CSV table of C-alpha atoms in Angstrom, one decimal:
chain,number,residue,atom,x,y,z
A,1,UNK,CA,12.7,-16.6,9.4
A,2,UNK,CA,16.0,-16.4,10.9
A,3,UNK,CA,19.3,-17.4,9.2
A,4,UNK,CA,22.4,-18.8,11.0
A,5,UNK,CA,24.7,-16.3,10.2
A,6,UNK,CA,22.6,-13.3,10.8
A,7,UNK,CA,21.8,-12.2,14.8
A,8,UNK,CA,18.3,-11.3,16.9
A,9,UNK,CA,19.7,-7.7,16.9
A,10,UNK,CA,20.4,-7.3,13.8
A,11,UNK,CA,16.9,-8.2,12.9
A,12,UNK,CA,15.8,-6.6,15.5
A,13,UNK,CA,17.8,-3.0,13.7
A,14,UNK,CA,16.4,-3.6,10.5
A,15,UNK,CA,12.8,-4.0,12.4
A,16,UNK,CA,13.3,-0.5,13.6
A,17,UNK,CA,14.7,1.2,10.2
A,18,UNK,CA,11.7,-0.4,7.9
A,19,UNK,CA,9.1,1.1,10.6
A,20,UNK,CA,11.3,4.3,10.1
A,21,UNK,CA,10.5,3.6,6.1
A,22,UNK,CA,7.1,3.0,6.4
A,23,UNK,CA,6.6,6.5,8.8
A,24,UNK,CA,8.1,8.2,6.2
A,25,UNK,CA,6.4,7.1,3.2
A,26,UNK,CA,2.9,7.6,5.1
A,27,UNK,CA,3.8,11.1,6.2
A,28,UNK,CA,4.9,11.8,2.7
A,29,UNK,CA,1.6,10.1,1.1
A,30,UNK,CA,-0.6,12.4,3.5
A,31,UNK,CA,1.4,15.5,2.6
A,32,UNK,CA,1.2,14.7,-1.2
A,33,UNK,CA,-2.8,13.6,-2.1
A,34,UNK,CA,-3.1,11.1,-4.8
A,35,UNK,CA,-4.5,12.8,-8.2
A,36,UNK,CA,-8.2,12.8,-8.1
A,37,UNK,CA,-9.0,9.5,-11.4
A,38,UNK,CA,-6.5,7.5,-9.4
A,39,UNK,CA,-8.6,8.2,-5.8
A,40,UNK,CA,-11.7,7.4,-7.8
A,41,UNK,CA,-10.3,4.2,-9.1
A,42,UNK,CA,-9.3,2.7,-6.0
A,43,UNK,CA,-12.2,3.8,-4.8
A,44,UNK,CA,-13.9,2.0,-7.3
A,45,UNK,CA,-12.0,-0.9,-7.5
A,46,UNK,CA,-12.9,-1.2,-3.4
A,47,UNK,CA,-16.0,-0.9,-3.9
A,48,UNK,CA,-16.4,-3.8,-6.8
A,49,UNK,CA,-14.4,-5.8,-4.7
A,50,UNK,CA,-16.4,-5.4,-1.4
A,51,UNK,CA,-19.4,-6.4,-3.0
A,52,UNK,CA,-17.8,-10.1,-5.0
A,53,UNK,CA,-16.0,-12.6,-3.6
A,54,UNK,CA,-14.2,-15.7,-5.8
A,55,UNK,CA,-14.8,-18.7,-4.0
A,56,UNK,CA,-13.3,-22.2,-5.2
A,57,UNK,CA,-14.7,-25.2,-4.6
A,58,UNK,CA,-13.7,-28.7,-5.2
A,59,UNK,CA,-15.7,-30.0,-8.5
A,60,UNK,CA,-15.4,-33.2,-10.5
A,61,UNK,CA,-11.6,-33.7,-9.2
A,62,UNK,CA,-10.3,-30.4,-9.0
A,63,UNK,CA,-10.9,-26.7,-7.8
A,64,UNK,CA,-13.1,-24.5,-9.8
A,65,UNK,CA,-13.6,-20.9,-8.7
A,66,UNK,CA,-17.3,-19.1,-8.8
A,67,UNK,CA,-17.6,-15.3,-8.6
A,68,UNK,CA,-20.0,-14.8,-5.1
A,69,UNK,CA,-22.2,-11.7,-5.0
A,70,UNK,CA,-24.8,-10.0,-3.4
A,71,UNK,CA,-28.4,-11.6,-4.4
A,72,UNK,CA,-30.1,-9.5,-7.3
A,73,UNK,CA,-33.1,-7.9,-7.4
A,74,UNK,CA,-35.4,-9.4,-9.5
């Protein structure tokens, strides 16, 4: 998404100082751990999510979303 005014290199600078960024805020995340409710939230949260999926399918003229899961036992 290039603009007229603004050159390949230049993108191509700013490419190279948000990977810089990113480096740094991974190196900082692994040096600092999250505190433990929030690791078992996401944890949860993945989990819940993993398992459902919100499908929409096109009903009586418009989209209407279902919640998929896995198949209960009975």
């Amino acid at each position: 998404m290039m603009t007229k005014d603004l050159s390949i290199e230049f993108y191509r600078q700013r490419r190279r100082v948000l990977g810089r960024r990113a480096d740094t805020r991974l190196s900082d995340a692994l040096r600092r751990p999250a505190p433990f409710p929030r690791r078992l939230a996401r944890r949860v949260l993945r989990a819940l999510s993993s398992r459902s999926h919100v499908i929409r399918r096109w009903q009586d003229g418009a989209f209407v979303a279902h919640r998929v899961g896995p198949a209960r036992a009975a």
